[in-house]
Coordinates of C-alpha atoms in Angstrom, one line a residue:
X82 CA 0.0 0.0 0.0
X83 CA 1.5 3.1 -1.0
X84 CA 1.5 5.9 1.5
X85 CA -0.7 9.1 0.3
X86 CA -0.3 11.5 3.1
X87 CA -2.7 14.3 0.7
X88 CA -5.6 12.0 2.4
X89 CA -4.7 12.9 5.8
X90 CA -5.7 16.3 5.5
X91 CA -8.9 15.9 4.8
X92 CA -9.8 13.2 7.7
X93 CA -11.9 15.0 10.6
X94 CA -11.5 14.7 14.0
X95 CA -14.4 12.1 13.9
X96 CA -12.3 10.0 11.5
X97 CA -9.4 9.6 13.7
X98 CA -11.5 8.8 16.9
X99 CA -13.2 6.0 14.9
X100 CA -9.9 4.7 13.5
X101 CA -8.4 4.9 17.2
X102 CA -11.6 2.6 18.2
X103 CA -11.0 0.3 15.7
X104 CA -7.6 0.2 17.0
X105 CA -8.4 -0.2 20.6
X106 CA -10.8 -2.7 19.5
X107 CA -8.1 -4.7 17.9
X108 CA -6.5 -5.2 21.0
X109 CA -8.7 -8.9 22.2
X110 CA -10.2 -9.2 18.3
X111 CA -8.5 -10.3 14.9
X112 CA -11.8 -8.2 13.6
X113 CA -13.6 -5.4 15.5
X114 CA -17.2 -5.7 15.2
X115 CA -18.9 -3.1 13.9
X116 CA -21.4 -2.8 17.1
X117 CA -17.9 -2.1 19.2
X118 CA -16.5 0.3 17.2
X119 CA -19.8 1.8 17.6
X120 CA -19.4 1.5 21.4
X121 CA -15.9 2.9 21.9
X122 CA -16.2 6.0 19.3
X123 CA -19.1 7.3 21.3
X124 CA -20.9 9.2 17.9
X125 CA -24.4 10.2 17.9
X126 CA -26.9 9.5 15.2
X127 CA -25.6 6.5 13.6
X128 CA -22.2 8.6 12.4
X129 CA -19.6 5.8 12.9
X130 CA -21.1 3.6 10.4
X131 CA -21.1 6.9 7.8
X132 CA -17.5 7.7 9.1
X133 CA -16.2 3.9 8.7
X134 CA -17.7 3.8 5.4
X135 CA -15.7 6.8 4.5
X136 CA -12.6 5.3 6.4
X137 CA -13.2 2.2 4.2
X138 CA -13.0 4.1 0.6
X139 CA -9.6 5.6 2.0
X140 CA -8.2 1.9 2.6
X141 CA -7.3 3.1 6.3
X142 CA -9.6 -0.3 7.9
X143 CA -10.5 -3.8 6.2
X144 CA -13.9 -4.9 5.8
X145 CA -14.6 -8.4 6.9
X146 CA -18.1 -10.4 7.2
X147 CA -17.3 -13.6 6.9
X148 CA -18.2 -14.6 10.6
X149 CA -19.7 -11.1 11.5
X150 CA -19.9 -7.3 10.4
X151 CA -16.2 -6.3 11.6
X152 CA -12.8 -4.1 10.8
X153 CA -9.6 -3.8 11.6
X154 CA -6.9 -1.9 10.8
X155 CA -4.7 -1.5 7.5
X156 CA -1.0 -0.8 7.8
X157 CA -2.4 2.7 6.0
X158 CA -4.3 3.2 8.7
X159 CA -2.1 2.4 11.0
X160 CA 0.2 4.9 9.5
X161 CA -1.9 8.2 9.5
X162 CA -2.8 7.7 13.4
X163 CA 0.7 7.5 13.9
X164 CA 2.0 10.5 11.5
X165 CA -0.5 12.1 13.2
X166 CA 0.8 11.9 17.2
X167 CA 3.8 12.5 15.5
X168 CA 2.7 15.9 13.9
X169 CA 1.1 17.3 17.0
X170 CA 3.7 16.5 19.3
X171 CA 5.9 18.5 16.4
X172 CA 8.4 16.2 15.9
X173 CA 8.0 16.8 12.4
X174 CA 6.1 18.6 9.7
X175 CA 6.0 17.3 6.5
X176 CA 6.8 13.8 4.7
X177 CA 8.9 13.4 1.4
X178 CA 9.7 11.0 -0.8
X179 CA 10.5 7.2 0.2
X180 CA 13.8 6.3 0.2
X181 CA 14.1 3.0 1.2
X182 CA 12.1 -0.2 1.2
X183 CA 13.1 -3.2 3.2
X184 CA 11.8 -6.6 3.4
X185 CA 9.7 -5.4 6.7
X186 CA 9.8 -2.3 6.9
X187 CA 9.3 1.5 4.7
X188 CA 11.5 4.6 4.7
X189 CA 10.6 8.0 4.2
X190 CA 11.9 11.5 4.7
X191 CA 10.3 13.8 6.4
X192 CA 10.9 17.4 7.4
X193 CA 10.9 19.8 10.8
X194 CA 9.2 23.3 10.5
X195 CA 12.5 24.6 10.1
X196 CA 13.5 22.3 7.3
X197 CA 15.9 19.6 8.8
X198 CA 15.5 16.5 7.1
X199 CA 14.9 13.7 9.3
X200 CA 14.4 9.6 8.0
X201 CA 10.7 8.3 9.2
X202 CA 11.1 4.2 9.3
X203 CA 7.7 2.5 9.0
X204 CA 7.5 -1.3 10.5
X205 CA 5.5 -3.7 8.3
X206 CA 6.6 -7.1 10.3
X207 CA 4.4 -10.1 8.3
X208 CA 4.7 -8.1 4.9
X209 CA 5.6 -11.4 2.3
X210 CA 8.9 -11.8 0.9
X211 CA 9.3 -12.6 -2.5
X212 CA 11.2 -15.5 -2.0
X213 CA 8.5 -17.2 0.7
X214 CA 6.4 -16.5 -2.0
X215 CA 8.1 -18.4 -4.6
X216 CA 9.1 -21.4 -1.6
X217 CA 6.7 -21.4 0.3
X218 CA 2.6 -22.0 -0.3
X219 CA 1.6 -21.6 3.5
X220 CA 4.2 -18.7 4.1
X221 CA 0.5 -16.8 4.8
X222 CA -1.3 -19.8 6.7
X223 CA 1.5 -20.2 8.9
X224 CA 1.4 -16.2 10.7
X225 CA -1.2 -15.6 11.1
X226 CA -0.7 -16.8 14.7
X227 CA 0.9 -13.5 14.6
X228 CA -0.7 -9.7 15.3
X229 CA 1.3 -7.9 12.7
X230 CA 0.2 -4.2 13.8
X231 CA 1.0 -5.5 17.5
X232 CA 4.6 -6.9 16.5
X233 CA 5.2 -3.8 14.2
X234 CA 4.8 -1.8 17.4
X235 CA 6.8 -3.8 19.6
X236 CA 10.1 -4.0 16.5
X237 CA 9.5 -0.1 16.6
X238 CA 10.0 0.9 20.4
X239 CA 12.3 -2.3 20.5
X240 CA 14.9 -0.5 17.2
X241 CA 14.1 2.9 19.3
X242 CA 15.3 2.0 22.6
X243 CA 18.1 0.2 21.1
X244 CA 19.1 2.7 18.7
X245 CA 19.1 5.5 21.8
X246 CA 21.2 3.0 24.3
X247 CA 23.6 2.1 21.7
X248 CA 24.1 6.1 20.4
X249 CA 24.8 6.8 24.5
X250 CA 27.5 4.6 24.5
X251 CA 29.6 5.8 21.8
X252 CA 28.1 3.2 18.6
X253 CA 28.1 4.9 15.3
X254 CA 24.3 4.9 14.8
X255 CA 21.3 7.2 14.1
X256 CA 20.1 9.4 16.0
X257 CA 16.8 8.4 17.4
X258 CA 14.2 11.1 17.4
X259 CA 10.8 9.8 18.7
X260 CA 8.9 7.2 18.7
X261 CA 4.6 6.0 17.9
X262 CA 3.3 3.2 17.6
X263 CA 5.2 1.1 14.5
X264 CA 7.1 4.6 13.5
X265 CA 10.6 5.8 13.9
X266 CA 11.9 9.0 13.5
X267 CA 15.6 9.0 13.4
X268 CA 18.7 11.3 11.6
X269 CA 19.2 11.1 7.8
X270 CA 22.1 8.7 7.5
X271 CA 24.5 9.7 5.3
X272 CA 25.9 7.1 2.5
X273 CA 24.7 4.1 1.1
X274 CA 24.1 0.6 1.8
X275 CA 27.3 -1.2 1.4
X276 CA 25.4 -3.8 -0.4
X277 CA 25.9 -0.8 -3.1
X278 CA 29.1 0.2 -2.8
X279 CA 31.3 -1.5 -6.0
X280 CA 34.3 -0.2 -4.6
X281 CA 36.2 0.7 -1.4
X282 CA 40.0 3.1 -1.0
X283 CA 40.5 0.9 2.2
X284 CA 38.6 -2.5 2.0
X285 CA 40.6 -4.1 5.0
X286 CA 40.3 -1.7 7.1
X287 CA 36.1 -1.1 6.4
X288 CA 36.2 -4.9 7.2
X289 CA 38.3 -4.3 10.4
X290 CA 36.0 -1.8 11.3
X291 CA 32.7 -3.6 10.6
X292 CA 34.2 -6.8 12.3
X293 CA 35.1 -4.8 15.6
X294 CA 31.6 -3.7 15.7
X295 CA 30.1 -7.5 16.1
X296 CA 32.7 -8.3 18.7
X297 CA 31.4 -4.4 20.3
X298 CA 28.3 -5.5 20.6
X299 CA 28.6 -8.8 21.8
X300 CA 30.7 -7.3 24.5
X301 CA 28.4 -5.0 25.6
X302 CA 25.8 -8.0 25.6
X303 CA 24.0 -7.7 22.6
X304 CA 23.9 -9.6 19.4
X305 CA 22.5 -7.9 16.3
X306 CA 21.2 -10.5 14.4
X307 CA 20.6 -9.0 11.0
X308 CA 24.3 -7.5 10.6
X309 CA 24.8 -7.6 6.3
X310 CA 25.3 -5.7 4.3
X311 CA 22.0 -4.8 4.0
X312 CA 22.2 -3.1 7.4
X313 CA 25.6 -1.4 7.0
X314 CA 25.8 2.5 5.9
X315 CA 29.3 3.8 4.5
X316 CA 29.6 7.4 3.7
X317 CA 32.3 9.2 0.8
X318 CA 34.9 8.5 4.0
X319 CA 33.9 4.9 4.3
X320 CA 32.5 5.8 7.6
X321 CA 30.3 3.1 9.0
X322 CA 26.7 3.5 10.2
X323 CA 24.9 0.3 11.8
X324 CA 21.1 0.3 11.1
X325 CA 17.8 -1.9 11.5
X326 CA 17.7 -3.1 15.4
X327 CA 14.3 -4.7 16.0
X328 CA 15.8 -8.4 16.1
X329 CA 18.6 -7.3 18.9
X330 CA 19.2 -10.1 21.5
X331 CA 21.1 -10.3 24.4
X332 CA 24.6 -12.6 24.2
X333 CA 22.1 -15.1 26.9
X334 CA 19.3 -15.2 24.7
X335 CA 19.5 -19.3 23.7
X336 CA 20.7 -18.9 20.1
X337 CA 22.9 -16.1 20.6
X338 CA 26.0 -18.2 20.1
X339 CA 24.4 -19.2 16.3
X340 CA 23.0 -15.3 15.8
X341 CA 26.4 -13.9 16.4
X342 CA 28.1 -16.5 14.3
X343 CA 26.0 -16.0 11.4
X344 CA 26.4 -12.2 11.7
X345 CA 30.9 -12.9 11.0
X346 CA 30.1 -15.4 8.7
X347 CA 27.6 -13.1 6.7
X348 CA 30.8 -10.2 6.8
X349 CA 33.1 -12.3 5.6
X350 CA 31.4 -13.9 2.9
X351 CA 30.3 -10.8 1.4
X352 CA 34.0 -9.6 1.7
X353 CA 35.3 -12.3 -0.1
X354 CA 32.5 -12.2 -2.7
X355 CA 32.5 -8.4 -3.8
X356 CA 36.2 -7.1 -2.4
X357 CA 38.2 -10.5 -2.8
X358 CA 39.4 -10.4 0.7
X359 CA 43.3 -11.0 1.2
X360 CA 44.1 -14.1 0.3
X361 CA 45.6 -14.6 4.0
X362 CA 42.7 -14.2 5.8
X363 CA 40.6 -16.2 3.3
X364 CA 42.8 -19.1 3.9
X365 CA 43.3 -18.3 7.5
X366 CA 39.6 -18.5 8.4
X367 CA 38.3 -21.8 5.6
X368 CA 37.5 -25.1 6.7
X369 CA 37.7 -24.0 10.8
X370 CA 35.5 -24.2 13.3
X371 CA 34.6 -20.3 14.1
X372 CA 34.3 -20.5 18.0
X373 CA 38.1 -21.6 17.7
X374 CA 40.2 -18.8 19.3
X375 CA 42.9 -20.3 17.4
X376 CA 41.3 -19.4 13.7
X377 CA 41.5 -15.9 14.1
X378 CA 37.9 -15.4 14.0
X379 CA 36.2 -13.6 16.9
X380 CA 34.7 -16.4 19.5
X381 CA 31.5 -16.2 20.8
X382 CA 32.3 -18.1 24.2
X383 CA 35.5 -15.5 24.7
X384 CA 33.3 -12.8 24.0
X385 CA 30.7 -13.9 26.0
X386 CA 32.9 -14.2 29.1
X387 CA 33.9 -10.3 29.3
X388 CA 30.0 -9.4 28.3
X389 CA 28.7 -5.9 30.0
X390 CA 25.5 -5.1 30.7
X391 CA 23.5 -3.0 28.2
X392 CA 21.3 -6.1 27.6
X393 CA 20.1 -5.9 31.0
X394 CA 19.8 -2.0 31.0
X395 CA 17.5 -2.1 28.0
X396 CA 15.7 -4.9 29.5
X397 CA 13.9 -2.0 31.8
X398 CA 13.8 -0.2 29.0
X399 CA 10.1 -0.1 28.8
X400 CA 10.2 -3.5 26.9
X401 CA 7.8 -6.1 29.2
X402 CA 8.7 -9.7 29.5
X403 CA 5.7 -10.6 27.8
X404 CA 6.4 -8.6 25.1
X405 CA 10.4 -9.8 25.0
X406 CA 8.7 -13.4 24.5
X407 CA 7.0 -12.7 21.5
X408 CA 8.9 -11.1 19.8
X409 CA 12.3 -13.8 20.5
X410 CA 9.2 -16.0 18.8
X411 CA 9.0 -13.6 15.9
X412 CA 12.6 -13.8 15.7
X413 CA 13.5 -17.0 15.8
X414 CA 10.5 -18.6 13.5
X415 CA 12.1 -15.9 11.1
X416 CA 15.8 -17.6 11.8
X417 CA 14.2 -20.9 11.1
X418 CA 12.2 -19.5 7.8
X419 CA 15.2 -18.0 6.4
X420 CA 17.6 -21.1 7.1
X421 CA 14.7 -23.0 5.2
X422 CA 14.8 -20.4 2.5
X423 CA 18.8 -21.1 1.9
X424 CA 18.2 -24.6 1.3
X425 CA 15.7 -24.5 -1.0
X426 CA 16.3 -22.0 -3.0
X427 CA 20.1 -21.6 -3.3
X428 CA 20.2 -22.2 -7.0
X429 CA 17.9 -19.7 -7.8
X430 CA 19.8 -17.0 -5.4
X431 CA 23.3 -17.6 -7.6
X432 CA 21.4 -16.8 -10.4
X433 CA 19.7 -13.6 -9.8
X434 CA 19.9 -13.3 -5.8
X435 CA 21.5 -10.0 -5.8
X436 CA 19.0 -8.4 -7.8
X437 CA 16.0 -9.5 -5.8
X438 CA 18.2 -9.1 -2.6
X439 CA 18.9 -5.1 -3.8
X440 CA 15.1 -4.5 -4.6
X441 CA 13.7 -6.0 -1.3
X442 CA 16.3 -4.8 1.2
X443 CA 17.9 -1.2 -0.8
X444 CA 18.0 1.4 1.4
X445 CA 19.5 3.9 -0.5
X446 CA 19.7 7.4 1.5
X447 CA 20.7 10.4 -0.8
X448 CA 23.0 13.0 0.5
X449 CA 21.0 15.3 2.9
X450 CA 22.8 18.7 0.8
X451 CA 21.2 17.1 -1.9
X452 CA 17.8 15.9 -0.5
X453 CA 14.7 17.9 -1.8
X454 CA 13.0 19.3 1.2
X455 CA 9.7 17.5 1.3
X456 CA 6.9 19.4 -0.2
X457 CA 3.9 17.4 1.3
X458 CA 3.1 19.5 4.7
X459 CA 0.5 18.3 7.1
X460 CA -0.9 21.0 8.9
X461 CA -1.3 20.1 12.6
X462 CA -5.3 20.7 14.1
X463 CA -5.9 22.7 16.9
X464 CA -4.4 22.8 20.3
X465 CA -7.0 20.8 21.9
X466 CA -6.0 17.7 20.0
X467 CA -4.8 15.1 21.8
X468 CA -1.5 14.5 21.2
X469 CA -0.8 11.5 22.2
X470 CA -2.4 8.1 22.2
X471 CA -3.2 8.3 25.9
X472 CA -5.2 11.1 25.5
X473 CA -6.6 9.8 22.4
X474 CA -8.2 7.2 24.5
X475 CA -9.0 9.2 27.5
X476 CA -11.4 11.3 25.2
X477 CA -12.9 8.6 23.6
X478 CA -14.0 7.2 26.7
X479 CA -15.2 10.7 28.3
X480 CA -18.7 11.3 27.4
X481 CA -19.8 15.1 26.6

């Protein structure tokens, strides 16, 4: 679904309490019915049918009356209550182009009222790969366990508070911003996906550098889990920027020791693919077991043993054990559908992986002297609006 912000000035204030209904609603039902949405928006006369028939049109809720008259939210939906928060806490004013688009997730720019250009990251957790497509018949049949709006959420305040712990201490990340709902608002990263980059001055050290930032990690008690080059930013000084956090584990999460070694493995293969990494280390690291000290490579258990403690810092982060829990389930059904994906469909990735790879995963940021200054302003309502979704709530449920 492509995101038309024009459409959110014209929503009324009615619209948005009826959306946030349906998304209340959503919280104990796959689909809201109709009578509860009713309930919870609190209009007279009959006006939330009217307003969810308009809300309908727009693509902002789903239709569904298979087992009853219900709704629940689309991921456009979903987007314009967040945008919205956003907008009247001010954190920005206006959205741009999209300049990224990953497997699960959307990037856009967006601008401040005094023109700084900030990256807006929208989750889209359950959003069907091509390649599960192609493998995979009950990719579908087999999430729907899942509460994609819900996990979106938690991947978004999990990359937040990550992204903010890890910038305190010093890692070469974005700048987080705020946070709503499935949105982050974080700096304009400057550079481009090394996945793009053809050619590097200094390719040893770049791999030095991005190396020392697994081991980093892991010593400060956290495993990425997605470190590629997907996920890797280098700037005209071959700078390095890390990027996407939402599958962050701790080093004592239960497949940390396989997460972390699939992170170097995933380094050095692309090294030795696209910048034909010294022959020396090539034969240096072939054929050996990678938790041997002896091979060179970083080992997990040495690691491990001088961990810190920004694992359990975040863990009070806001982040509830419950919520921990299912999303270590997200992440490691993902681990298991991906290792699946490799062995079925390796052929097919020698033969035209790196294009698919580049059009699911590209997150190609333009220079920010460069950057046309979006053009697409949302004005902000009234004072009284509630700003966040707290109040959003509290005046729904207050009768006039």
């Amino acid at each position: 679904m492509k995101l038309d912000v024009n459409a959110l000035r014209y929503l009324s204030k009615d619209d948005f309490r009826v959306l946030t209904a349906v998304e209340m609603g959503m919280r104990n039902h796959e689909i809201v019915p109709a009578e509860l949405v009713d309930r919870i928006a609190g209009l007279k006369h009959g006006g939330t049918y009217k307003v969810l028939r308009n809300l309908l049109k727009n693509k902002l809720v789903h239709h569904d009356a298979t087992k009853y008259d219900g709704y629940r939210l689309t991921y456009l939906g979903y987007d314009f209550l967040a945008i919205k928060t956003l907008v009247n806490r001010g954190v920005f004013a206006s959205v741009g182009r999209q300049i990224g688009v990953g497997k699960e997730s959307d990037i856009f720019e967006v601008a401040t009222e005094d023109g700084t250009v900030l990256a807006m990251k929208l989750h889209r957790l359950g959003r069907t790969s091509f390649r599960a497509v192609k493998s995979k018949r009950d990719y579908l049949a087999h999430r729907r366990s899942f509460n994609w709006l819900y996990l979106s959420r938690l991947a978004a305040l999990k990359e937040f508070a990550f992204m903010k712990a890890l910038g305190d201490h010093g890692f070469p990340v974005p700048t987080a911003v705020d946070c709503n709902r499935h949105c982050v608002i974080m700096s304009l990263v400057q550079g481009y996906p090394l996945v793009q980059i053809k050619e590097l001055q200094n390719p040893d050290d770049v791999f030095d550098t991005i190396l020392g930032l697994v081991v980093r990690l892991a010593e400060h008690g956290l495993i990425h889990c997605d470190f590629n080059e997907f996920n890797i930013m280098i700037d005209d000084d071959e700078k390095v920027t890390m990027i996407d956090f939402p599958q962050m584990v701790s080093v004592s999460h239960r497949n940390a020791q396989m997460f972390f070694d699939r992170d170097i493995e995933c380094i050095y293969k692309f090294f030795r693919k696209r910048f034909h990494l010294s022959s020396e280390k090539c034969e240096e690291q072939d054929g050996l077991d990678i938790d041997d000290d002896e091979n060179g490579r970083p080992s997990f258990l040495s690691v491990q043993k001088a961990a810190g403690s920004l694992d359990k810092e975040l863990a009070a982060s806001g982040f509830t054990r419950k919520e921990q829990v299912e999303m270590d389930k997200y992440i490691d059904q993902n681990a298991d559908e991906e290792s699946s994906d490799d062995d079925s469909t390796s052929e097919q990735d020698n033969e035209d992986g790196d294009d698919v790879a580049v059009k699911i995963n590209s997150l190609k940021i333009a220079e920010q002297g460069s950057a046309e200054v979006p053009d697409c302003t949302i004005a902000a309502r009234g004072s009284n609006e509630p700003e966040t979704f707290a109040e959003e709530v509290s005046q729904i449920y207050c009768t006039e």
